[in-house]
Short mmCIF file of C-alpha atoms in Angstrom, two decimals:
data_model
loop_
_atom_site.label_atom_id
_atom_site.label_comp_id
_atom_site.label_asym_id
_atom_site.label_seq_id
_atom_site.Cartn_x
_atom_site.Cartn_y
_atom_site.Cartn_z
CA MET A 20 39.55 -2.64 7.64
CA ASN A 21 39.50 -0.78 4.24
CA SER A 22 35.55 -0.01 4.04
CA GLY A 23 33.95 -1.22 0.80
CA GLU A 24 36.43 -3.92 0.06
CA ILE A 25 34.11 -7.12 -0.76
CA ARG A 26 35.44 -10.46 1.20
CA THR A 27 34.50 -13.77 0.76
CA ALA A 28 33.02 -16.16 3.97
CA THR A 29 32.83 -19.67 3.61
CA LEU A 30 30.25 -21.74 5.02
CA GLU A 31 29.83 -25.04 6.87
CA SER A 32 27.85 -26.46 4.14
CA GLY A 33 30.73 -25.47 1.82
CA GLU A 34 28.98 -22.74 0.22
CA THR A 35 30.55 -19.32 -0.10
CA ILE A 36 29.06 -15.79 0.81
CA GLU A 37 30.17 -12.46 -0.07
CA TYR A 38 30.09 -9.43 2.25
CA VAL A 39 31.24 -5.80 2.45
CA LEU A 40 33.82 -4.78 4.89
CA ASP A 41 32.53 -1.68 6.76
CA ALA A 42 34.77 0.39 9.37
CA ASN A 43 31.47 1.79 10.79
CA ALA A 44 29.58 -1.71 10.74
CA PRO A 45 26.76 -2.00 13.18
CA ARG A 46 27.90 -3.10 16.49
CA GLY A 47 25.98 -5.06 19.40
CA GLY A 48 26.45 -6.43 22.59
CA MET A 49 28.08 -9.81 21.09
CA LYS A 50 28.69 -9.21 17.51
CA HIS A 51 29.14 -6.91 14.83
CA THR A 52 27.62 -7.16 11.46
CA PHE A 53 28.44 -6.76 7.48
CA PHE A 54 26.13 -6.56 4.50
CA THR A 55 26.00 -8.53 1.69
CA PRO A 56 26.34 -7.00 -1.80
CA ASP A 57 22.60 -6.85 -1.97
CA LYS A 58 21.83 -6.32 1.21
CA ARG A 59 19.38 -8.97 1.13
CA PHE A 60 21.63 -11.04 4.01
CA VAL A 61 24.06 -9.90 6.69
CA VAL A 62 27.34 -11.64 7.93
CA GLN A 63 27.84 -11.52 11.52
CA PHE A 64 30.97 -12.17 13.38
CA PHE A 65 31.57 -12.16 17.45
CA ASN A 66 33.17 -8.96 18.84
CA ASP A 67 35.00 -11.30 21.54
CA PRO A 68 37.24 -13.92 19.73
CA ARG A 69 36.47 -16.22 22.74
CA ASN A 70 33.02 -16.66 21.98
CA ALA A 71 33.66 -17.51 18.62
CA HIS A 72 35.74 -20.59 19.87
CA ASP A 73 33.55 -21.70 22.77
CA PRO A 74 32.27 -25.02 21.64
CA GLN A 75 28.92 -24.69 23.48
CA ILE A 76 27.91 -21.60 21.78
CA GLN A 77 28.88 -22.95 18.26
CA ASP A 78 27.01 -26.20 19.11
CA ARG A 79 23.83 -23.98 20.41
CA ILE A 80 23.96 -22.23 17.04
CA ARG A 81 24.32 -25.13 14.70
CA SER A 82 21.13 -26.47 16.88
CA ILE A 83 19.17 -23.39 16.34
CA VAL A 84 19.88 -23.15 12.65
CA SER A 85 18.62 -26.90 12.26
CA ILE A 86 16.57 -29.10 14.48
CA TYR A 87 15.04 -26.21 16.61
CA ASN A 88 14.43 -23.97 13.59
CA PRO A 89 11.05 -23.03 12.78
CA THR A 90 11.55 -21.41 9.65
CA VAL A 91 12.49 -24.89 8.04
CA SER A 92 10.22 -27.51 7.31
CA GLU A 93 10.69 -30.62 9.50
CA LYS A 94 11.58 -32.68 6.19
CA ASP A 95 14.39 -30.61 5.50
CA GLY A 96 16.20 -30.82 9.11
CA GLY A 97 13.85 -27.74 10.80
CA ALA A 98 11.66 -27.85 13.85
CA LEU A 99 9.77 -30.71 14.66
CA GLY A 100 6.04 -31.22 13.12
CA ASN A 101 6.87 -27.97 10.76
CA THR A 102 5.46 -28.06 7.42
CA GLU A 103 6.53 -25.84 4.63
CA LYS A 104 3.59 -23.76 4.67
CA THR A 105 4.14 -22.97 8.48
CA ALA A 106 8.16 -22.40 7.74
CA ASP A 107 7.08 -19.90 5.35
CA TYR A 108 4.88 -18.37 7.77
CA PHE A 109 7.28 -18.03 10.29
CA ARG A 110 10.39 -17.01 7.92
CA THR A 111 8.66 -13.43 7.81
CA ARG A 112 8.20 -13.35 11.86
CA PHE A 113 11.75 -14.12 12.88
CA CYS A 114 15.15 -13.21 11.31
CA TRP A 115 16.26 -16.73 11.89
CA PRO A 116 20.07 -17.47 10.82
CA VAL A 117 20.30 -19.41 7.64
CA GLY A 118 23.89 -20.46 7.63
CA ILE A 119 27.02 -20.79 10.06
CA VAL A 120 30.08 -19.31 8.79
CA SER A 121 33.43 -21.34 9.55
CA SER A 122 36.05 -19.04 7.62
CA PRO A 123 37.71 -16.35 8.14
CA GLU A 124 36.09 -17.25 11.39
CA PHE A 125 33.03 -18.59 12.93
CA GLY A 126 30.06 -16.56 12.44
CA ILE A 127 26.09 -16.64 11.17
CA VAL A 128 24.64 -15.59 8.56
CA CYS A 129 20.66 -14.19 8.39
CA PRO A 130 18.48 -12.43 6.25
CA THR A 131 17.95 -8.97 6.28
CA TYR A 132 15.02 -7.75 7.97
CA PRO A 133 12.22 -6.84 5.16
CA GLN A 134 11.99 -3.55 4.11
CA ASN A 135 8.97 -2.30 5.76
CA PHE A 136 10.95 -2.79 9.23
CA PHE A 137 13.43 0.34 8.13
CA PHE A 138 12.29 3.62 8.12
CA GLY A 139 11.69 5.25 5.08
CA ASP A 140 11.88 9.06 3.77
CA GLY A 141 9.43 11.43 5.84
CA ALA A 142 9.03 9.35 8.81
CA SER A 143 10.13 12.03 11.05
CA ALA A 144 10.29 16.39 10.43
CA VAL A 145 12.75 16.40 13.13
CA LEU A 146 14.98 13.30 13.42
CA ASN A 147 16.60 11.70 10.64
CA LEU A 148 15.29 8.20 10.65
CA LYS A 149 16.15 6.83 7.22
CA GLY A 150 17.42 3.74 7.08
CA LYS A 151 16.95 3.03 10.75
CA ASP A 152 15.33 -0.20 12.67
CA LYS A 153 11.94 0.29 13.44
CA LYS A 154 12.34 -0.66 16.97
CA SER A 155 9.09 -0.40 19.10
CA ASN A 156 10.29 2.06 21.55
CA TRP A 157 10.31 4.50 18.42
CA PHE A 158 6.58 3.84 18.71
CA THR A 159 5.43 3.54 22.42
CA GLY A 160 8.20 5.94 24.06
CA ARG A 161 8.53 9.66 24.29
CA ASN A 162 9.91 9.19 20.66
CA ARG A 163 6.77 9.07 19.54
CA ARG A 164 5.71 12.57 19.21
CA TYR A 165 8.70 12.89 16.55
CA ILE A 166 7.46 10.40 14.39
CA ALA A 167 5.13 11.19 11.33
CA ALA A 168 1.54 10.36 11.42
CA GLN A 169 1.33 7.81 8.66
CA GLU A 170 4.06 5.71 10.67
CA LEU A 171 2.24 5.22 13.78
CA GLY A 172 -1.21 3.14 12.51
CA ASP A 173 -4.06 2.90 14.72
CA PHE A 174 -5.06 0.75 17.89
CA ARG A 175 -6.30 -2.13 15.41
CA MET A 176 -3.05 -2.00 13.90
CA MET A 177 -1.40 -2.59 17.68
CA LEU A 178 -3.30 -5.14 18.14
CA ARG A 179 -2.65 -6.82 15.16
CA THR A 180 0.68 -6.74 16.24
CA ALA A 181 0.57 -7.67 19.49
CA ILE A 182 -1.18 -11.14 18.05
CA GLY A 183 1.60 -11.69 15.75
CA LEU A 184 4.18 -11.28 18.78
CA ALA A 185 2.19 -13.81 20.67
CA ARG A 186 2.27 -16.10 17.98
CA SER A 187 5.99 -15.91 17.41
CA VAL A 188 6.65 -16.60 21.04
CA ARG A 189 4.25 -19.29 21.20
CA ARG A 190 5.78 -21.00 18.18
CA MET A 191 9.50 -20.53 19.88
CA HIS A 192 8.40 -22.08 22.81
CA GLN A 193 6.67 -25.03 20.95
CA ALA A 194 10.35 -25.48 19.70
CA GLY A 195 12.06 -25.93 23.10
CA LEU A 196 13.33 -22.75 22.85
CA ALA A 197 13.44 -19.03 24.96
CA HIS A 198 14.61 -15.98 23.82
CA SER A 199 16.16 -14.64 27.00
CA ASP A 200 16.17 -11.43 25.51
CA LEU A 201 12.75 -10.00 24.23
CA SER A 202 12.54 -6.36 24.20
CA CYS A 203 11.87 -3.53 22.24
CA ASN A 204 15.21 -3.64 20.73
CA ASN A 205 14.72 -7.13 19.52
CA VAL A 206 11.34 -6.69 18.35
CA LEU A 207 10.77 -4.84 15.35
CA ILE A 208 7.38 -3.75 14.54
CA ASP A 209 5.55 -1.72 11.42
CA PRO A 210 2.43 -0.18 13.19
CA LYS A 211 1.40 0.67 9.56
CA THR A 212 0.71 -3.22 8.68
CA GLY A 213 0.46 -4.45 12.13
CA SER A 214 3.55 -6.85 11.37
CA SER A 215 6.45 -7.75 13.65
CA VAL A 216 9.76 -9.78 13.47
CA VAL A 217 11.97 -11.13 16.41
CA ILE A 218 15.63 -10.87 15.74
CA ASP A 219 18.71 -11.54 17.63
CA ILE A 220 17.99 -15.37 17.22
CA ASP A 221 21.21 -17.00 17.86
CA SER A 222 21.39 -16.18 21.47
CA LEU A 223 18.11 -18.49 22.20
CA VAL A 224 17.77 -20.55 25.12
CA VAL A 225 17.40 -24.25 24.86
CA PRO A 226 16.03 -24.92 28.43
CA GLY A 227 18.27 -27.72 30.14
CA LYS A 228 20.76 -27.93 27.45
CA TYR A 229 22.56 -24.15 26.55
CA PRO A 230 22.21 -21.83 29.25
CA PRO A 231 21.53 -18.06 28.51
CA GLU A 232 24.35 -15.61 27.37
CA VAL A 233 22.45 -12.26 28.26
CA CYS A 234 20.17 -11.44 31.18
CA GLY A 235 18.16 -9.23 29.22
CA THR A 236 17.23 -5.66 28.45
CA ARG A 237 16.35 -2.93 31.25
CA GLY A 238 12.37 -2.68 31.41
CA TYR A 239 12.00 -6.34 29.89
CA ILE A 240 13.95 -8.59 32.53
CA ALA A 241 11.74 -10.43 34.54
CA PRO A 242 11.91 -9.19 38.46
CA GLU A 243 13.46 -12.40 39.67
CA VAL A 244 16.31 -12.33 37.50
CA LEU A 245 17.26 -8.86 38.06
CA GLU A 246 16.83 -9.31 41.83
CA THR A 247 19.16 -12.32 41.89
CA MET A 248 21.85 -10.85 39.92
CA GLY A 249 25.21 -10.82 41.77
CA MET A 250 24.10 -13.75 43.92
CA ASP A 251 25.90 -17.31 43.86
CA SER A 252 24.95 -19.20 40.65
CA SER A 253 23.16 -21.86 42.71
CA LYS A 254 20.54 -18.99 43.69
CA ARG A 255 20.43 -17.05 40.50
CA SER A 256 17.35 -17.12 38.47
CA TYR A 257 18.34 -17.01 34.67
CA PRO A 258 16.55 -16.25 31.57
CA CYS A 259 13.91 -19.12 30.34
CA VAL A 260 10.44 -19.39 29.44
CA GLN A 261 8.96 -18.02 32.13
CA THR A 262 10.76 -14.87 32.09
CA ASP A 263 10.06 -14.48 28.33
CA LEU A 264 6.08 -14.87 29.78
CA HIS A 265 7.21 -11.57 31.82
CA ALA A 266 8.74 -9.77 28.41
CA LEU A 267 6.04 -10.63 26.45
CA PRO A 268 3.04 -8.85 28.08
CA VAL A 269 5.49 -6.06 28.87
CA LEU A 270 5.74 -5.33 24.91
CA MET A 271 2.03 -6.23 24.30
CA TYR A 272 1.09 -3.37 27.08
CA GLU A 273 3.41 -0.89 25.50
CA TYR A 274 1.69 -1.53 22.25
CA LEU A 275 -1.71 -1.09 23.42
CA PHE A 276 -1.17 1.47 26.09
CA LEU A 277 1.94 3.55 25.07
CA ARG A 278 3.44 3.31 28.88
CA HIS A 279 5.29 0.80 30.35
CA PRO A 280 3.13 -1.45 33.08
CA LEU A 281 5.87 -0.64 36.01
CA ILE A 282 6.84 2.33 35.40
CA GLY A 283 4.78 4.85 37.68
CA PRO A 284 5.04 7.67 39.98
CA LYS A 285 6.38 5.30 43.25
CA ILE A 286 9.28 6.33 44.56
CA TYR A 287 11.41 2.93 45.75
CA SER A 288 14.50 4.35 47.21
CA HIS A 289 16.11 8.06 48.06
CA GLU A 290 19.38 6.68 48.01
CA SER A 291 20.39 6.62 44.72
CA ALA A 292 18.43 6.56 41.13
CA GLU A 293 20.32 3.19 40.47
CA LYS A 294 18.65 1.64 43.62
CA ASP A 295 15.26 3.20 43.02
CA ASP A 296 15.41 1.67 39.62
CA PHE A 297 16.81 -1.63 40.68
CA LEU A 298 13.72 -1.95 43.11
CA ALA A 299 11.07 -0.39 40.85
CA MET A 300 12.20 -3.01 38.24
CA GLY A 301 13.23 -5.98 40.77
CA PRO A 302 12.18 -6.95 44.16
CA MET A 303 9.48 -4.49 44.86
CA ALA A 304 8.10 -3.80 41.18
CA THR A 305 4.31 -2.92 41.39
CA PHE A 306 2.03 -2.92 38.76
CA ILE A 307 0.89 0.53 37.60
CA GLU A 308 -2.66 -1.01 37.56
CA ASN A 309 -2.92 -3.35 40.55
CA PRO A 310 -6.17 -2.88 41.90
CA ASN A 311 -4.86 -4.14 45.31
CA ASP A 312 -2.00 -1.49 45.62
CA THR A 313 -2.37 1.71 43.96
CA SER A 314 0.67 3.42 45.18
CA ASN A 315 2.39 3.09 41.71
CA ARG A 316 -0.97 4.32 39.86
CA PRO A 317 -0.25 7.56 38.04
CA PRO A 318 -2.94 9.79 38.35
CA ASP A 319 -4.21 10.40 35.22
CA LEU A 320 -4.46 7.05 34.39
CA LYS A 321 -7.41 7.34 31.66
CA VAL A 322 -7.39 4.37 29.50
CA THR A 323 -6.96 1.42 31.25
CA ILE A 324 -6.96 -2.87 31.19
CA GLN A 325 -10.71 -2.29 31.63
CA SER A 326 -11.05 -1.04 28.26
CA LEU A 327 -10.01 -4.00 26.78
CA SER A 328 -11.61 -7.38 26.74
CA LYS A 329 -12.52 -8.99 30.05
CA GLY A 330 -10.25 -11.99 28.81
CA LEU A 331 -7.47 -9.39 28.35
CA GLU A 332 -7.90 -7.46 31.36
CA ASN A 333 -7.66 -11.00 33.67
CA LEU A 334 -4.49 -12.12 31.55
CA PHE A 335 -2.79 -8.69 32.25
CA LEU A 336 -3.93 -9.06 36.01
CA ARG A 337 -2.17 -12.45 36.05
CA ALA A 338 1.21 -11.47 34.34
CA PHE A 339 1.37 -8.06 36.48
CA VAL A 340 -0.22 -8.79 39.45
CA ASP A 341 -0.17 -12.86 40.10
CA GLY A 342 2.72 -13.67 38.13
CA LEU A 343 5.00 -10.46 38.47
CA HIS A 344 6.81 -12.06 41.66
CA ASP A 345 5.70 -15.37 41.01
CA PRO A 346 6.84 -16.93 37.28
CA GLU A 347 4.82 -20.03 37.62
CA GLU A 348 1.59 -17.82 37.56
CA ARG A 349 2.56 -16.09 34.18
CA PRO A 350 0.18 -16.86 31.24
CA THR A 351 1.67 -18.44 28.28
CA ALA A 352 2.16 -17.36 24.69
CA MET A 353 -0.70 -19.40 23.34
CA GLU A 354 -3.07 -18.11 26.24
CA TRP A 355 -2.32 -14.84 25.10
CA GLU A 356 -2.80 -15.47 21.28
CA ALA A 357 -5.96 -17.27 21.82
CA GLU A 358 -7.54 -14.00 23.93
CA LEU A 359 -6.07 -11.44 21.40
CA LEU A 360 -7.78 -13.35 18.82
CA ARG A 361 -11.05 -12.86 20.87
CA ALA A 362 -10.32 -9.50 21.59
CA TRP A 363 -9.70 -9.16 17.60
CA ASP A 364 -13.23 -10.22 16.80
CA ARG A 365 -14.67 -7.84 19.17
CA LEU A 366 -13.26 -4.44 17.36
CA LYS A 367 -15.06 -1.72 16.55
CA GLN A 368 -14.66 1.22 14.57
CA CYS A 369 -14.66 4.73 16.28
CA PRO A 370 -17.00 6.72 14.51
CA ASN A 371 -15.43 9.89 15.53
CA PRO A 372 -13.00 10.83 12.22
CA ASN A 373 -10.76 12.75 14.56
CA CYS A 374 -10.25 9.71 16.93
CA ASP A 375 -6.65 8.86 16.06
CA LYS A 376 -6.76 5.11 17.80
CA LYS A 377 -9.72 4.78 14.93
CA TRP A 378 -10.77 1.17 16.56
CA PHE A 379 -11.19 -0.06 19.86
CA ILE A 380 -12.26 -3.37 21.64
CA LEU A 381 -16.18 -3.48 22.41
CA ARG A 382 -16.21 -4.76 26.10
CA ASP A 383 -20.05 -4.18 26.71
CA GLU A 384 -22.28 -3.88 24.02
CA ASN A 385 -24.75 -1.82 25.81
CA GLN A 386 -21.75 0.50 26.68
CA PRO A 387 -20.22 0.88 22.91
CA VAL A 388 -17.98 3.98 23.96
CA CYS A 389 -14.60 4.47 22.62
CA PRO A 390 -12.32 4.46 25.72
CA PHE A 391 -9.97 6.58 23.71
CA CYS A 392 -12.04 9.55 22.77
CA GLY A 393 -15.40 8.99 24.46
CA THR A 394 -17.30 9.18 21.02
CA ARG A 395 -20.31 6.89 21.41
CA THR A 396 -21.33 4.31 18.40
CA THR A 397 -24.58 5.29 17.05
CA ASP A 398 -25.04 2.29 14.99
CA ARG A 399 -26.86 -0.98 16.31
CA ILE A 400 -24.68 -3.23 17.67
CA ILE A 401 -24.52 -6.75 15.60
CA ARG A 402 -23.06 -9.64 17.12
CA ILE A 403 -22.76 -12.99 15.53
CA ARG A 404 -22.66 -16.12 18.45
CA PHE A 405 -20.78 -19.21 16.52
CA GLN A 406 -21.35 -22.32 18.13
CA SER A 407 -20.27 -25.86 17.58
CA GLU A 408 -22.11 -29.09 17.78
CA MET A 409 -20.40 -31.21 20.48
CA ARG A 410 -19.34 -34.56 19.41
CA GLY A 411 -21.32 -37.39 20.03
CA ARG A 412 -24.64 -35.14 21.22
CA LYS A 413 -26.64 -34.07 18.29
CA GLY A 414 -28.24 -31.13 18.33
CA VAL A 415 -26.26 -29.41 21.84
CA PHE A 416 -24.20 -27.27 20.96
CA ARG A 417 -21.37 -24.97 22.74
CA ASN A 418 -20.21 -21.46 22.19
CA ASN A 419 -17.35 -21.45 19.61
CA GLY A 420 -16.80 -17.65 19.82
CA ASP A 421 -18.29 -14.07 19.16
CA ALA A 422 -18.25 -11.53 16.49
CA PHE A 423 -19.13 -8.03 16.63
CA VAL A 424 -19.55 -7.00 12.87
CA TYR A 425 -18.57 -3.64 11.22
CA ASP A 426 -19.16 -2.89 7.38
CA GLY A 427 -16.28 -4.69 5.30
CA MET A 428 -15.64 -7.13 7.95
CA PRO A 429 -14.02 -10.46 6.22
CA LEU A 430 -15.09 -14.16 7.44
CA PHE A 431 -12.56 -16.97 7.41
CA ASP A 432 -12.70 -20.28 7.58
CA TRP A 433 -12.25 -20.29 11.61
CA HIS A 434 -15.88 -18.48 11.29
CA VAL A 435 -17.41 -21.38 9.29
CA TYR A 436 -15.62 -24.54 10.47
CA SER A 437 -15.51 -25.85 14.38
CA ASN A 438 -12.07 -27.78 13.78
CA VAL A 439 -10.00 -24.37 12.04
CA HIS A 440 -8.11 -22.48 14.51
CA ASN A 441 -7.23 -18.83 13.43
CA ASP A 442 -3.17 -19.90 13.27
CA GLU A 443 -0.48 -20.36 10.74
CA LYS A 444 -2.07 -23.17 9.21
CA ALA A 445 -5.11 -21.68 8.29
CA SER A 446 -6.10 -20.25 5.09
CA THR A 447 -6.32 -16.74 4.97
CA ASP A 448 -9.11 -16.70 2.09
CA MET A 449 -11.68 -14.67 2.60
CA ARG A 450 -14.84 -17.00 2.71
CA ALA A 451 -17.55 -14.21 3.65
CA TYR A 452 -17.95 -10.77 4.28
CA VAL A 453 -20.46 -8.26 6.17
CA CYS A 454 -22.04 -5.13 4.35
CA LYS A 455 -24.01 -2.83 5.18
CA HIS A 456 -26.89 -2.23 1.98
CA ASN A 457 -29.94 0.01 1.82
CA GLY A 458 -30.19 0.17 5.66
CA MET A 459 -29.79 -3.44 5.81
CA TRP A 460 -26.89 -5.47 7.43
CA LEU A 461 -26.01 -8.63 5.19
CA LEU A 462 -23.47 -11.57 5.34
CA VAL A 463 -22.53 -12.22 2.19
CA ASN A 464 -21.63 -15.67 1.00
CA ASN A 465 -17.98 -15.10 -0.80
CA GLY A 466 -17.14 -18.96 -1.29
CA ILE A 467 -18.58 -21.34 1.34
CA GLU A 468 -20.17 -24.48 0.09
CA GLY A 469 -23.40 -25.40 1.84
CA MET A 470 -24.44 -21.97 3.51
CA VAL A 471 -27.87 -22.30 4.75
CA SER A 472 -30.43 -19.10 5.55
CA PRO A 473 -32.80 -18.92 8.81
CA SER A 474 -35.30 -20.60 6.50
CA GLY A 475 -33.23 -23.31 5.52
CA ARG A 476 -32.30 -22.47 2.00
CA LEU A 477 -29.33 -22.63 0.49
CA VAL A 478 -27.47 -19.64 0.30
CA PRO A 479 -25.17 -19.59 -3.07
CA LYS A 480 -21.98 -17.80 -3.78
CA GLY A 481 -22.67 -14.00 -4.18
CA SER A 482 -25.74 -14.11 -1.94
CA ALA A 483 -26.42 -12.87 1.43
CA VAL A 484 -28.05 -13.64 4.67
CA GLU A 485 -29.75 -10.62 6.51
CA LEU A 486 -28.37 -10.41 10.11
CA LYS A 487 -31.69 -10.03 11.56
CA ASP A 488 -32.17 -9.86 15.56
CA GLY A 489 -32.91 -13.33 16.47
CA ALA A 490 -31.48 -14.69 12.90
CA VAL A 491 -30.26 -18.33 13.39
CA PHE A 492 -28.46 -20.27 10.35
CA ARG A 493 -25.75 -22.34 9.60
CA MET A 494 -22.27 -21.12 8.07
CA THR A 495 -22.41 -24.37 6.30
CA ASN A 496 -24.08 -27.61 6.25
CA ARG A 497 -20.45 -29.57 5.80
CA GLU A 498 -19.14 -31.58 8.33
CA ASN A 499 -17.99 -29.61 11.53
CA GLY A 500 -20.01 -26.46 10.14
CA LEU A 501 -20.80 -23.28 12.93
CA LEU A 502 -24.16 -22.57 13.55
CA ALA A 503 -24.67 -18.68 13.67
CA GLU A 504 -27.02 -17.08 15.96
CA VAL A 505 -27.32 -13.07 15.75
CA SER A 506 -28.11 -10.39 18.35
CA VAL A 507 -28.86 -6.74 17.49
CA THR A 508 -28.56 -4.13 20.65
#
């Protein structure tokens, strides 16, 4: 192989693409990778020629590139129900294959990860990280101490990362796919922006049609898969949607707490390190925060799931207590996405300028204390409760979510209309914002037609409603407009 030589690959579509030979090409468990001359794409070939000639692998990849593809609209041959807008959205959340190579051998073409998922200059004063992928364990594991502070983000950005990953996994599952190897290696994150990208898409599992090729990565393999490895195929548990629903909360727990949910002080076997690890991650796995079994609880556990919203605490208990050894009990990606979004609207800024987390989830407005540094918020706690009118029952409202406000907080369509959800379909145009002005807390109309003040007057764009205790007003008098109730603690 002559490094630097440019070769041409022919795609099944008839198009061609150039790639640069490299004797030190990145090599994973199944494929090796060459970059195109402009480094916008990578061309990947299988390490084992038998995989390249396997008709089932070829058929699966063709399906993944077309009918199961959430990064292509349905009208262009992509996933069912996909619009061009949602396809654009998920194009930045997945590194999805964009073409299939037929010559010189079977392979795939993928876009290169966005630049923010590569370390740049100054990422570490100790390690040479420039050009390396931002695998999440750089930020959640022991190597975190070597990463420059500006790369680490804060708690709010890690929460945003968790929301984005839950949404990506939810969309993948909606398309009828399971990843089979969600892990710190296959989800790259950028804590500075709170973004994530899911990679290694070509090994996806299509339940009931294309079986998994891999069992997963240590620390993220579901206990039932690990426990049944080596058994007769009829008794084995294989990667599927339910095993993704174990790996997903493991990753999110790591993002929020910078530790693994199952790795604690408990010794499961003195026979060997291998057996101890097998039991700890497989048949005897125990959540370090299990309220019914504290045998694996670290003695210095200060910030726990009880520092999150009650909804997130309950989901983690379902995932790592009820569902740890019972896959059917695990929360879905949709449940995680919804609860994380509710938690997002409960964020408060820590008043301590030296707090490295900077933000926390306000669980109890009567105890507005940052769980990370112990600093108490001195500002009044202002909550807006959004309510929607029940269909066919005029004047009867139900809770549509709460938001604890902070200076500069933006509000969007899902804070204005009951029929808009905070998902990939929603507009991200700011409709209003909260600001503190001359000692008053104001909600400023930035682009809502028909906002109504507590006194019943229209609030034109550029004007504001004062957020006083007991104030009730309509975000808009248009159809499906939400009612806002203010409380001040």
